[in-house]
PDB file of C-alpha atoms in Angstrom:
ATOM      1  CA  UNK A   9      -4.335  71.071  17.720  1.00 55.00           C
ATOM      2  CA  UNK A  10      -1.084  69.010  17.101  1.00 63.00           C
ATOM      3  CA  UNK A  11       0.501  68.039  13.916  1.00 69.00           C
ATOM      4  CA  UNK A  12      -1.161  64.290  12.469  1.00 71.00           C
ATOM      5  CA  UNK A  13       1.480  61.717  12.345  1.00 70.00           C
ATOM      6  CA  UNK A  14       1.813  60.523   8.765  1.00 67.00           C
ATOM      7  CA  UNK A  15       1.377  57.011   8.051  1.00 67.00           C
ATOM      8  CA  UNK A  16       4.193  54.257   7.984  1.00 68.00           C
ATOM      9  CA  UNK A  17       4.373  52.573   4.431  1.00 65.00           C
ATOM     10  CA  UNK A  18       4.922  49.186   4.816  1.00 66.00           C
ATOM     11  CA  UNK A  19       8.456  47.683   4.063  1.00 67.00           C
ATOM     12  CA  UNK A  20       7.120  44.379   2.572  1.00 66.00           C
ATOM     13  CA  UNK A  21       8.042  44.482  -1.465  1.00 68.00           C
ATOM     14  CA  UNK A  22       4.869  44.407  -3.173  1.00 76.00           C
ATOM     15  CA  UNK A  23       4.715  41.605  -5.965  1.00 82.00           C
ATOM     16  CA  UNK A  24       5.185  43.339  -9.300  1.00 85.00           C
ATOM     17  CA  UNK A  25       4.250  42.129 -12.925  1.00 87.00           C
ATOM     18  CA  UNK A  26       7.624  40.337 -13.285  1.00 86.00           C
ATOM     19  CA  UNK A  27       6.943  38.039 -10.311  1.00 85.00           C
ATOM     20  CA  UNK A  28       3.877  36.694 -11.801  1.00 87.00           C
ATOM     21  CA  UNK A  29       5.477  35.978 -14.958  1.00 89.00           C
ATOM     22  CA  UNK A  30       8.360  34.231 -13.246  1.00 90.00           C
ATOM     23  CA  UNK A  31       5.974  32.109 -10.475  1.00 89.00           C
ATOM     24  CA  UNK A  32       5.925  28.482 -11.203  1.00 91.00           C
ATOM     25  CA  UNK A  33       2.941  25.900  -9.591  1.00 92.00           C
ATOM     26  CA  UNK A  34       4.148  22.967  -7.672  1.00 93.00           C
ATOM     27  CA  UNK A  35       3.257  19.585  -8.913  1.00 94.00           C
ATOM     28  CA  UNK A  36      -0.361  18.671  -9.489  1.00 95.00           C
ATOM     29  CA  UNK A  37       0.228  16.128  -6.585  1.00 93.00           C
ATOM     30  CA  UNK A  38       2.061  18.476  -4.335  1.00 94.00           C
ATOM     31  CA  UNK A  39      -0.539  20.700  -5.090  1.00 94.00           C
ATOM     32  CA  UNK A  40      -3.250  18.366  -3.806  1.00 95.00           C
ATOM     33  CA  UNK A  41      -1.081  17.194  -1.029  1.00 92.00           C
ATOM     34  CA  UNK A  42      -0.945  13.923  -2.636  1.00 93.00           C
ATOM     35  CA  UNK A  43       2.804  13.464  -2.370  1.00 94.00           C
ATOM     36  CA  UNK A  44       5.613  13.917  -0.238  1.00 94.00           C
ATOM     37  CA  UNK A  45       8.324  14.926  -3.072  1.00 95.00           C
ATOM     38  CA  UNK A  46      11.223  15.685  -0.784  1.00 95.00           C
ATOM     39  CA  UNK A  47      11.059  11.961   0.753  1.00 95.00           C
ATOM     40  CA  UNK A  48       9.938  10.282  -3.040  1.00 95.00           C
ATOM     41  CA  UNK A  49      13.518  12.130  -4.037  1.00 96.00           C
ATOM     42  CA  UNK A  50      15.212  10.186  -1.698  1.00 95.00           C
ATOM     43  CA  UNK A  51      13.619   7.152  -3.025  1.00 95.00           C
ATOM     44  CA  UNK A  52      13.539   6.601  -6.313  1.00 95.00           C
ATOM     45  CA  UNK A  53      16.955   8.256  -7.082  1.00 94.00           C
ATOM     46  CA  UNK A  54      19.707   5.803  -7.435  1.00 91.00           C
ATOM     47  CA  UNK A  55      23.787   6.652  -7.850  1.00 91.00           C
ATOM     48  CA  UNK A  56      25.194   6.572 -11.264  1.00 90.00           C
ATOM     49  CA  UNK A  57      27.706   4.198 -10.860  1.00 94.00           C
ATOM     50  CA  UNK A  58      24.848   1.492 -10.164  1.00 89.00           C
ATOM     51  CA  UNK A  59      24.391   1.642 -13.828  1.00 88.00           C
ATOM     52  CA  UNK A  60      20.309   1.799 -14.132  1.00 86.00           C
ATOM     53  CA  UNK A  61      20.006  -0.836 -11.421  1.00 92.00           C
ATOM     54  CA  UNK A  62      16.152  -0.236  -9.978  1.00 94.00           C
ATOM     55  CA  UNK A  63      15.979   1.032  -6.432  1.00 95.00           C
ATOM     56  CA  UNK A  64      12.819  -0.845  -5.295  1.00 97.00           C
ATOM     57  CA  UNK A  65      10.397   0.908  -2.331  1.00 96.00           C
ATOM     58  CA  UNK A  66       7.956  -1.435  -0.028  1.00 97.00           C
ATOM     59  CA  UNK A  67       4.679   1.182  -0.185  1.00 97.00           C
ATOM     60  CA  UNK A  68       1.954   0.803   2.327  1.00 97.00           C
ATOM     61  CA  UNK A  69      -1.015   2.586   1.687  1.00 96.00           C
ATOM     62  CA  UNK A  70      -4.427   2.954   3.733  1.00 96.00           C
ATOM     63  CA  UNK A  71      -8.473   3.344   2.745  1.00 95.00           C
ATOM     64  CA  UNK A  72     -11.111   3.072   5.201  1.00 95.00           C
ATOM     65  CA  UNK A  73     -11.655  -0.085   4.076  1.00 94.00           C
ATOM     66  CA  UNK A  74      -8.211  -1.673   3.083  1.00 95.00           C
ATOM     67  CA  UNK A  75      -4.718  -1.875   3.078  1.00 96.00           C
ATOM     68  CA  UNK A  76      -2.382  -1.641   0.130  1.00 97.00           C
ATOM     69  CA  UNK A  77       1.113  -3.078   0.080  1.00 97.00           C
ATOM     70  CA  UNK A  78       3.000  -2.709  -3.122  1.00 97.00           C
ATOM     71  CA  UNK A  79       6.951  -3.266  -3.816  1.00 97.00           C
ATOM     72  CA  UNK A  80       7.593  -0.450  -6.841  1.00 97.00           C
ATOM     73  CA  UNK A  81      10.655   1.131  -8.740  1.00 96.00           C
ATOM     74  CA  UNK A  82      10.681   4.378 -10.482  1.00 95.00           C
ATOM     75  CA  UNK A  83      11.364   5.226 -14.013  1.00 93.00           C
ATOM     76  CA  UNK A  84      11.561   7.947 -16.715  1.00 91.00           C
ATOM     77  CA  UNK A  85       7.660   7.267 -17.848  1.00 93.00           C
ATOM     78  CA  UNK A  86       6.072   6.502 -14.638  1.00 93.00           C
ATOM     79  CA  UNK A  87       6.274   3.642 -11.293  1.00 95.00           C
ATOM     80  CA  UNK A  88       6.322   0.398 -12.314  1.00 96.00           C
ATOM     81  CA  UNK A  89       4.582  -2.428  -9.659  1.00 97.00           C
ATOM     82  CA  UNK A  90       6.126  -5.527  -9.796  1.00 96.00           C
ATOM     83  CA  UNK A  91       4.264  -7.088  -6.670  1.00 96.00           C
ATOM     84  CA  UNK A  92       1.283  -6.278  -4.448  1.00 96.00           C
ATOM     85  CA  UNK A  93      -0.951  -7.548  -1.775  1.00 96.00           C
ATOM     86  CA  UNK A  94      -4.277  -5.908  -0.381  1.00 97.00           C
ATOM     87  CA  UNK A  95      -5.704  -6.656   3.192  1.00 95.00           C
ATOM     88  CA  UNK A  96      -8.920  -7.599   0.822  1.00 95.00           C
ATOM     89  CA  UNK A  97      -7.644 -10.475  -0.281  1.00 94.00           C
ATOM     90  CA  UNK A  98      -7.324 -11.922   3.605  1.00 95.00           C
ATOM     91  CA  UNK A  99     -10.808 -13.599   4.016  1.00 94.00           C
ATOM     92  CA  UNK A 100      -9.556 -16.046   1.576  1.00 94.00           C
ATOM     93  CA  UNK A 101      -6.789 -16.995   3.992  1.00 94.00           C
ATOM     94  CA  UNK A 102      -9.438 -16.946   6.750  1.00 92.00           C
ATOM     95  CA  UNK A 103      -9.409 -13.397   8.532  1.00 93.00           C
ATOM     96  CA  UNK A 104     -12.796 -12.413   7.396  1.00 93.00           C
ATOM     97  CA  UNK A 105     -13.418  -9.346   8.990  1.00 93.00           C
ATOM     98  CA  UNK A 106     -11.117  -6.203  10.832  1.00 92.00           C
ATOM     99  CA  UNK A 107      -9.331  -5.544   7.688  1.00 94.00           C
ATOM    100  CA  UNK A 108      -7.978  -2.456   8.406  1.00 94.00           C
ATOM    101  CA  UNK A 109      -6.166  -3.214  11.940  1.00 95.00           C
ATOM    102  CA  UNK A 110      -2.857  -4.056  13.295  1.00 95.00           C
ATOM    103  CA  UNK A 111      -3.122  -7.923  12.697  1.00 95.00           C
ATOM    104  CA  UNK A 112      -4.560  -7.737   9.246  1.00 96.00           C
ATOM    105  CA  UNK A 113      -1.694  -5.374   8.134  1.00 96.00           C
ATOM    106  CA  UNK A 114       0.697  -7.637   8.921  1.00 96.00           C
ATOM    107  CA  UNK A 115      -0.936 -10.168   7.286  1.00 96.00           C
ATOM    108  CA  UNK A 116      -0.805  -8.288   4.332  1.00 96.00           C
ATOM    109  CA  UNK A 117       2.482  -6.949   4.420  1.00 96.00           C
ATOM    110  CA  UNK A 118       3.845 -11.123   4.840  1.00 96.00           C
ATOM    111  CA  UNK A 119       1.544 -11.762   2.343  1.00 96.00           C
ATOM    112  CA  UNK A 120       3.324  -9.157  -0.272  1.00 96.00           C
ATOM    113  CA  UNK A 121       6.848 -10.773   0.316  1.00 96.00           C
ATOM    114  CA  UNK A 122       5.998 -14.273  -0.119  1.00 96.00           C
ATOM    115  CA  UNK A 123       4.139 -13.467  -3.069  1.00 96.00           C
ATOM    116  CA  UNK A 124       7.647 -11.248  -4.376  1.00 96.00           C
ATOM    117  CA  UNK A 125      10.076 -13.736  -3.438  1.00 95.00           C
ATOM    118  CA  UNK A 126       7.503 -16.817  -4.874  1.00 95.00           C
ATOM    119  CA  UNK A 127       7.888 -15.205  -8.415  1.00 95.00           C
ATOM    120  CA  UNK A 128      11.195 -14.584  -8.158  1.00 95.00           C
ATOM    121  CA  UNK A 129      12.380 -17.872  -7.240  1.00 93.00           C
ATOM    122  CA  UNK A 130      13.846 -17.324  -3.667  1.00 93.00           C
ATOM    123  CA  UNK A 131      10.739 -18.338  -1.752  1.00 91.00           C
ATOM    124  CA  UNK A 132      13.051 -21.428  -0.098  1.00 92.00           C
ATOM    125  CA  UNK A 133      16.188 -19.882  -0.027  1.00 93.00           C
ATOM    126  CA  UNK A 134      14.874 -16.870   2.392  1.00 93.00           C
ATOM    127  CA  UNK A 135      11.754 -18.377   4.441  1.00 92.00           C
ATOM    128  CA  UNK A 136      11.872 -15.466   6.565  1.00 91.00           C
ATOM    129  CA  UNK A 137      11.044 -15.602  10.815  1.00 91.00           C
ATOM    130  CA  UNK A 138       8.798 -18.262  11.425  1.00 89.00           C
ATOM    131  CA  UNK A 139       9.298 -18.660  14.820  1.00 88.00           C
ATOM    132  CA  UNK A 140       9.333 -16.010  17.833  1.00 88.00           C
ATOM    133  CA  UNK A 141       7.426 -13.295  15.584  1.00 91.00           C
ATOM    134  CA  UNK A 142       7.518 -10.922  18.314  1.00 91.00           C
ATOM    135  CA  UNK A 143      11.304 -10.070  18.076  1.00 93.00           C
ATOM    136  CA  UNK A 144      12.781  -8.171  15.485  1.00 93.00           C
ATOM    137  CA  UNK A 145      14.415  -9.824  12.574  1.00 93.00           C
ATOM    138  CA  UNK A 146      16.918  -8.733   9.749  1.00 94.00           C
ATOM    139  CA  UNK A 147      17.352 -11.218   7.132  1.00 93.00           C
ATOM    140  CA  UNK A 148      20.998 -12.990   6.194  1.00 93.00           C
ATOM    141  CA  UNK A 149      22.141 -13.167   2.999  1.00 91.00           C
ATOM    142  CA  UNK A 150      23.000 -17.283   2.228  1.00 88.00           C
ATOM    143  CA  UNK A 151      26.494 -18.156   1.237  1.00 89.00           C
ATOM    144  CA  UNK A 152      26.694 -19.073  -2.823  1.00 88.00           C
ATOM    145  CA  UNK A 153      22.969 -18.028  -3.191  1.00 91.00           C
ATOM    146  CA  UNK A 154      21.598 -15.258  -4.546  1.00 93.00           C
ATOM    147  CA  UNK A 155      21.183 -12.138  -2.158  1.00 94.00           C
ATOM    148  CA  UNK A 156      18.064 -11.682  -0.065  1.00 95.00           C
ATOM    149  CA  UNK A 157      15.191  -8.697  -2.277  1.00 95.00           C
ATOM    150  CA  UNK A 158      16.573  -5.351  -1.000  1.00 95.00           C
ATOM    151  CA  UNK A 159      13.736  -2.779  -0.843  1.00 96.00           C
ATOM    152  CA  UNK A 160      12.956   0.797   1.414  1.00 97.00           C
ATOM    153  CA  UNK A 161       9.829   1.423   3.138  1.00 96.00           C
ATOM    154  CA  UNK A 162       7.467   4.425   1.554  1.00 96.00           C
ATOM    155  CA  UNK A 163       5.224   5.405   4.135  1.00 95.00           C
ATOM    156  CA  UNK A 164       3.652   8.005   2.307  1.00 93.00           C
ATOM    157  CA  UNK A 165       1.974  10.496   4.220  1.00 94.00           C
ATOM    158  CA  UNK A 166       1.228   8.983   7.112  1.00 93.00           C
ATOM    159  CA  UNK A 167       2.440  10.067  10.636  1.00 93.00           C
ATOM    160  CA  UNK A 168       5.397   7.745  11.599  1.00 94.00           C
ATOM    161  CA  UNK A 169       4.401   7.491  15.624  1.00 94.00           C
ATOM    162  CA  UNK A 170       5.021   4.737  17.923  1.00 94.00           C
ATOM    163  CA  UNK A 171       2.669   1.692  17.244  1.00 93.00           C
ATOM    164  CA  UNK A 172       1.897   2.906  14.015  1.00 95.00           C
ATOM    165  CA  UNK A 173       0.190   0.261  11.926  1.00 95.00           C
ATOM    166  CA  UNK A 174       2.545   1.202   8.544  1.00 96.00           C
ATOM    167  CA  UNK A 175       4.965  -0.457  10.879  1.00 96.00           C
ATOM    168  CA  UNK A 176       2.929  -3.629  11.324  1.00 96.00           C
ATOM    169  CA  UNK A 177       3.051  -4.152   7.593  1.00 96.00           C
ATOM    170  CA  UNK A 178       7.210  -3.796   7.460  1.00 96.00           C
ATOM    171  CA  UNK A 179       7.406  -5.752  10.256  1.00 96.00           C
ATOM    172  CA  UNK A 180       5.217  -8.366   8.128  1.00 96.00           C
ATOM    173  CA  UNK A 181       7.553  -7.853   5.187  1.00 96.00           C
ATOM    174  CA  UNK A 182      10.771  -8.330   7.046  1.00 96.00           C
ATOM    175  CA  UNK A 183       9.419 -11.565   8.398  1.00 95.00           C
ATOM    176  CA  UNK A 184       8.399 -12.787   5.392  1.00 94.00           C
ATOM    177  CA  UNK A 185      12.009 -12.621   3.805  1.00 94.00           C
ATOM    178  CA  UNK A 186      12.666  -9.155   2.555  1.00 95.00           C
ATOM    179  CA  UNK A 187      15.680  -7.168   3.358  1.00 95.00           C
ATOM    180  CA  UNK A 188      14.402  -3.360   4.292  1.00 96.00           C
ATOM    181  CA  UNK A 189      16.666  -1.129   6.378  1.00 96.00           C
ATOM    182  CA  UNK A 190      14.484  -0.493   9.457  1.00 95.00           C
ATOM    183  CA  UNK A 191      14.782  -0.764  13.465  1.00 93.00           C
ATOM    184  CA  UNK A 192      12.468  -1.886  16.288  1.00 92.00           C
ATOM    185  CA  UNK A 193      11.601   1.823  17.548  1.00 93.00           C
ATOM    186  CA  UNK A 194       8.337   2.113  16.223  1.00 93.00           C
ATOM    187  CA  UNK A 195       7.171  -1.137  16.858  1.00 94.00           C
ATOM    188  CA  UNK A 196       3.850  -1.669  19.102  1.00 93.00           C
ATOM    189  CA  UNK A 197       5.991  -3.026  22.398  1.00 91.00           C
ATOM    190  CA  UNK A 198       8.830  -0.567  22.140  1.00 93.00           C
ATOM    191  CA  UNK A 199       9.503   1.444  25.500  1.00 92.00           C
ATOM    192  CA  UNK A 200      10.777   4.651  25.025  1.00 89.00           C
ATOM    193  CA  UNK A 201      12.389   5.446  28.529  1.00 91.00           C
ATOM    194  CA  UNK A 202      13.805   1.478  28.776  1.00 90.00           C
ATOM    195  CA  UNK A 203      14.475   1.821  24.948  1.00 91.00           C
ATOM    196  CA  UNK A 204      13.680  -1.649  24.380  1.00 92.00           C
ATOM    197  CA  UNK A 205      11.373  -3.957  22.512  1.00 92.00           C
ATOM    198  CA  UNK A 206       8.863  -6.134  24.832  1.00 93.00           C
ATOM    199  CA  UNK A 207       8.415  -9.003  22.084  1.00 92.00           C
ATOM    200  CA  UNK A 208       5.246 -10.600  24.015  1.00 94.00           C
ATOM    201  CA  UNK A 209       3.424  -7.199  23.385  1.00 94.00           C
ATOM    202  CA  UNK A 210       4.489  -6.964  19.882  1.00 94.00           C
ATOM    203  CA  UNK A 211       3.086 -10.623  19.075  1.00 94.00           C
ATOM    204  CA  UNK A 212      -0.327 -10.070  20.558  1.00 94.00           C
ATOM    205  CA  UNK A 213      -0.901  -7.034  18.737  1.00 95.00           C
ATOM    206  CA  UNK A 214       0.688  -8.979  15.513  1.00 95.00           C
ATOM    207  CA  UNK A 215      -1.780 -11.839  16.696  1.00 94.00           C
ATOM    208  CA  UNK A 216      -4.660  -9.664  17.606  1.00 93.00           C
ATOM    209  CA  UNK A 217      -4.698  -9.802  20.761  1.00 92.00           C
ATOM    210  CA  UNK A 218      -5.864  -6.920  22.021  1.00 93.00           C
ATOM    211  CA  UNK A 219      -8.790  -6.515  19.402  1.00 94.00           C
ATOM    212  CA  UNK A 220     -10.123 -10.422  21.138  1.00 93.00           C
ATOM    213  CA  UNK A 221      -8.901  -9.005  24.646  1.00 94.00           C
ATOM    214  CA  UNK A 222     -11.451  -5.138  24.307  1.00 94.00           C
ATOM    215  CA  UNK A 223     -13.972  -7.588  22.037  1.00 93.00           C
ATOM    216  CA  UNK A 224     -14.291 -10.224  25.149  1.00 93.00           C
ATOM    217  CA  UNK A 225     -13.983  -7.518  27.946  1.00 93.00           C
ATOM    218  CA  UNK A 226     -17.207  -5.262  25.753  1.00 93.00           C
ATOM    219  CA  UNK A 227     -19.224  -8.638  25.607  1.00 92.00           C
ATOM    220  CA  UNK A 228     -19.227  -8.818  29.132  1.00 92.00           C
ATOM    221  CA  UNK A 229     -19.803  -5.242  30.208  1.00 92.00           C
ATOM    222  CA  UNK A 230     -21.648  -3.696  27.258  1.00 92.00           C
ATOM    223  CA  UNK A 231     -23.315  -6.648  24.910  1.00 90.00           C
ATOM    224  CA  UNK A 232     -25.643  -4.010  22.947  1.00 93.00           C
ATOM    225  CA  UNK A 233     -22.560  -2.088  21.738  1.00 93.00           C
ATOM    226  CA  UNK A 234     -20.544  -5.168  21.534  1.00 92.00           C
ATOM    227  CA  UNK A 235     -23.223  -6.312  18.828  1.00 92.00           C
ATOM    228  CA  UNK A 236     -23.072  -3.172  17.455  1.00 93.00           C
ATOM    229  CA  UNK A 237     -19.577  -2.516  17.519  1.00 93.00           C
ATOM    230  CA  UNK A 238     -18.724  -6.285  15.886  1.00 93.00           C
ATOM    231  CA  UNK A 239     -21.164  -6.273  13.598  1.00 93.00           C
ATOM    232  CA  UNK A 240     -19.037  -6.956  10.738  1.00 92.00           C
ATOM    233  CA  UNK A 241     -17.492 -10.333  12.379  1.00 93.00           C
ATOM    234  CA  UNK A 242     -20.751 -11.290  13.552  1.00 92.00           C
ATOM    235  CA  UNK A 243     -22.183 -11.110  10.209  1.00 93.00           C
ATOM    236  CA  UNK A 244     -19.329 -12.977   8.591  1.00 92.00           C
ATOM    237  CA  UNK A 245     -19.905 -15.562  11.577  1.00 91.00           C
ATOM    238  CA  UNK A 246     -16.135 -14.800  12.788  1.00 91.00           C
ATOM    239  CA  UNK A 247     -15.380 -14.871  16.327  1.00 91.00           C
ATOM    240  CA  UNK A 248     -13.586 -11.756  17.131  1.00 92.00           C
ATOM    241  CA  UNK A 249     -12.416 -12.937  20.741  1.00 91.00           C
ATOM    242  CA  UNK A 250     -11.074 -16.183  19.412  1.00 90.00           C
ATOM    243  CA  UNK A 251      -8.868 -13.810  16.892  1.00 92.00           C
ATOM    244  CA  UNK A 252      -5.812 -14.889  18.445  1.00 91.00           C
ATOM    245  CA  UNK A 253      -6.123 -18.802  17.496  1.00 91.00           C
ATOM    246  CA  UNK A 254      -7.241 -17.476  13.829  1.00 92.00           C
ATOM    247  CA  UNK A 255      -4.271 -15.612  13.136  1.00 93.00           C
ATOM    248  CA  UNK A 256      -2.223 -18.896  13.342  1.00 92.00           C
ATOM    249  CA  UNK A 257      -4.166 -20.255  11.423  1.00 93.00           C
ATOM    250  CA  UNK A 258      -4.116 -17.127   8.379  1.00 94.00           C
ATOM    251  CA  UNK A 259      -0.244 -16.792   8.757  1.00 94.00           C
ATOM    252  CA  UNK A 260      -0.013 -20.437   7.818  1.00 94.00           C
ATOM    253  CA  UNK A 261      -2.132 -20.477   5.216  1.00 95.00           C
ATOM    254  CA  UNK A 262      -0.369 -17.438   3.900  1.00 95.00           C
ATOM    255  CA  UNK A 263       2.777 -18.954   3.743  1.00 94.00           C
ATOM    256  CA  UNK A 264       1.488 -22.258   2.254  1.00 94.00           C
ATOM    257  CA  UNK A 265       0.313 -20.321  -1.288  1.00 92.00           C
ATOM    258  CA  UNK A 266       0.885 -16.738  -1.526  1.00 94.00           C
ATOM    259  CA  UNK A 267       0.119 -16.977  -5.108  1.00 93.00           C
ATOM    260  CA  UNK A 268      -2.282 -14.350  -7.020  1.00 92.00           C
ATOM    261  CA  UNK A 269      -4.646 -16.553  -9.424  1.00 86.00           C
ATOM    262  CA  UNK A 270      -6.052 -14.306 -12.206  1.00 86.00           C
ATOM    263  CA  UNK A 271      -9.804 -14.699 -12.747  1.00 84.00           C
ATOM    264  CA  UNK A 272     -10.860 -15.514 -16.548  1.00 85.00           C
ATOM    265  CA  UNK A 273     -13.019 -13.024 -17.544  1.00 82.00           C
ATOM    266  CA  UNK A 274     -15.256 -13.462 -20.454  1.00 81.00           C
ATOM    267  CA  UNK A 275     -16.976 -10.695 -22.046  1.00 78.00           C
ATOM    268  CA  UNK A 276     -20.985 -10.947 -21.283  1.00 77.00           C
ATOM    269  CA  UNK A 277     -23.096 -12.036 -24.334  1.00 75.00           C
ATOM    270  CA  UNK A 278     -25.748  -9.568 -24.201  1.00 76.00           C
ATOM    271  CA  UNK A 279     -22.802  -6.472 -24.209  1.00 76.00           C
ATOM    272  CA  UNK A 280     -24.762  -3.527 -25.084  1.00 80.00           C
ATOM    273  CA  UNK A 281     -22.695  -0.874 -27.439  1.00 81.00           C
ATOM    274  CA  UNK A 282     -23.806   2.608 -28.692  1.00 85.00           C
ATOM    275  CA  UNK A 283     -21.503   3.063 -30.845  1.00 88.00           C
ATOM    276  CA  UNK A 284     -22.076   2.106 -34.594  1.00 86.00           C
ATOM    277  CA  UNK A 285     -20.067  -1.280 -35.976  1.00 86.00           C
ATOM    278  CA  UNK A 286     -17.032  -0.214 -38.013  1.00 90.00           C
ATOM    279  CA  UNK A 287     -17.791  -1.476 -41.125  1.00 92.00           C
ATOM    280  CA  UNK A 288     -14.794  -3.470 -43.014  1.00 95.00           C
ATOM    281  CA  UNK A 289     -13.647  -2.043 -46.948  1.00 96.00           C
ATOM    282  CA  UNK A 290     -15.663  -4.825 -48.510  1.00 96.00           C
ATOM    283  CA  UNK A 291     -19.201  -4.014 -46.496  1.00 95.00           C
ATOM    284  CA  UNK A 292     -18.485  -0.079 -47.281  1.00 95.00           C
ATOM    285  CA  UNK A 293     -17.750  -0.669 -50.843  1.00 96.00           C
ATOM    286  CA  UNK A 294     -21.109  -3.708 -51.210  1.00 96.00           C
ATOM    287  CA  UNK A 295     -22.822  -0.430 -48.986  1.00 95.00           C
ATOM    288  CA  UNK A 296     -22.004   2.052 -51.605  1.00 96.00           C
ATOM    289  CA  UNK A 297     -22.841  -0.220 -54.838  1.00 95.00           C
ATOM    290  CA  UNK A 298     -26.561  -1.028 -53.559  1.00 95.00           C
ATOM    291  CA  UNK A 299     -26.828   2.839 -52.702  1.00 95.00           C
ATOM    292  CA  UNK A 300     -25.703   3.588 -56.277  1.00 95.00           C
ATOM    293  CA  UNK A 301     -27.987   0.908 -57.941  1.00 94.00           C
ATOM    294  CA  UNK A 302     -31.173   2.046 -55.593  1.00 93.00           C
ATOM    295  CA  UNK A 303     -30.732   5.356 -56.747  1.00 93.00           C
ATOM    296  CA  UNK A 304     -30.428   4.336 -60.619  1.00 93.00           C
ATOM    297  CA  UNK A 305     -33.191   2.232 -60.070  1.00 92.00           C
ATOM    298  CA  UNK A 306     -35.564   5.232 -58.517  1.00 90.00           C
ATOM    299  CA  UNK A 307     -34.360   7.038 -61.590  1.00 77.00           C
TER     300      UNK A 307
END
């Protein structure tokens, strides 16, 4: 019989005592895959010679039920918010239903700059692009005015495709008046091959159009799952394939008071609390002298 061949050791180092001791966790919200911290880096620091001047970042954030648009700066003890719109708030302006899709981001991306600029004074002095909504737009700073709101878009996690809707709610941003570094390449509309922008494209998915377009062509050829499929318009007696006409009509609105009213809130009468009173010094020490007399009394 021939001679076994002995076995190869493997080359790989094998993790000792001392590499335990040294390993160090990622952040809690790396470690949840929460946040991107190599793109946050690249937002939130600012240069030293800008002597503590904020660096603000436009975020757009997604549920499956709303959209989030907030305009935040970063400091030592934690992001402060100084503005922010959700897609929630829209059926007030009159979209009552489709929350989540291309047109309503927008809507709530223009709705989060009007509101900034409103509170800080510049709401006339930078209208934005009210006009021709499907072209791209960079706003102009106005001679012996104050400079247009610089912020940068935080996408998050989100993948940053072609048509993406994170882009709708920049694009609503940038027409309502705020000055964020961006170009018209991931726009709904752009052409990759003719690497250009088709603005009527842009401003019917802005508009809606093509939810009213696939709503009116599923009416015709499949009513059951149209009724099904719509439900949520139909039961907030919205029209989805007159969406187009009703996104004037929001946008306007929009732009004609942007502004956040507070609800008073009272506490309820009947509050229930398990939790017994905290007695003042004068009720403890009237508590203690009736104890004290009660017990000289039973004596």
């Amino acid at each position: 019989m021939g001679k076994r061949k002995a076995k190869k050791r493997s080359q790989s180092t094998l993790k000792t005592t001392s590499y335990f001791k040294r390993f160090q966790v990622k952040f809690a919200r790396r470690r949840a895959g929460k946040t991107d911290y190599y793109a946050r880096q690249r937002l939130t620091l600012q240069d030293k010679n800008k002597y503590n001047s904020k660096k603000y970042r436009f975020s757009v954030r997604f549920t499956n039920r709303d959209v989030i648009c907030q305009v935040i700066y970063a400091t030592i003890q934690g992001d402060v918010t100084i503005c922010s719109a959700y897609s929630h708030e829209l059926p007030k302006f009159g979209m009552k239903a489709g929350l989540t899709n291309y047109a309503a981001t927008y809507a709530t991306g223009l709705l989060c700059a009007r509101r900034l600029l409103t509170k800080y004074g510049l709401e006339e002095t930078y209208e934005g692009n009210t006009e021709h909504i499907g072209e791209d737009y960079h706003v102009e700073a106005a001679d012996d005015e104050r400079r247009p709101f610089k912020c940068f878009l935080d996408t998050g996690l989100v993948r940053t495709s072609t048509g993406a809707r994170v882009f709708a709610a920049l694009k609503g941003a940038v027409d309502g008046g705020l000055d964020i570094p961006h170009n018209d390449k991931r726009y709904a509309g752009y052409d990759l091959q003719d690497k250009s922008l088709d603005p009527e494209t842009l401003e019917r998915y802005i508009k809606g159009g093509v939810v009213a377009e696939y709503a009116e062509e599923m009416e015709e050829e499949e009513p059951e799952k149209y009724q099904e499929h719509f439900r949520a318009y139909l039961a907030a007696d919205f029209d989805p394939t007159g969406l187009e006409e009703a996104m004037e009509g929001v946008l306007e609105a929009i732009r004609e008071d942007p502004v956040h009213v507070k609800k008073a809130r009272s506490k309820p009468a009947d509050a229930k609390s398990w939790l017994p009173k905290r007695l003042t010094y004068d009720e403890r020490k009237a508590a203690l002298k009736a104890k004290l007399e009660k017990i000289v009394a039973d004596a």
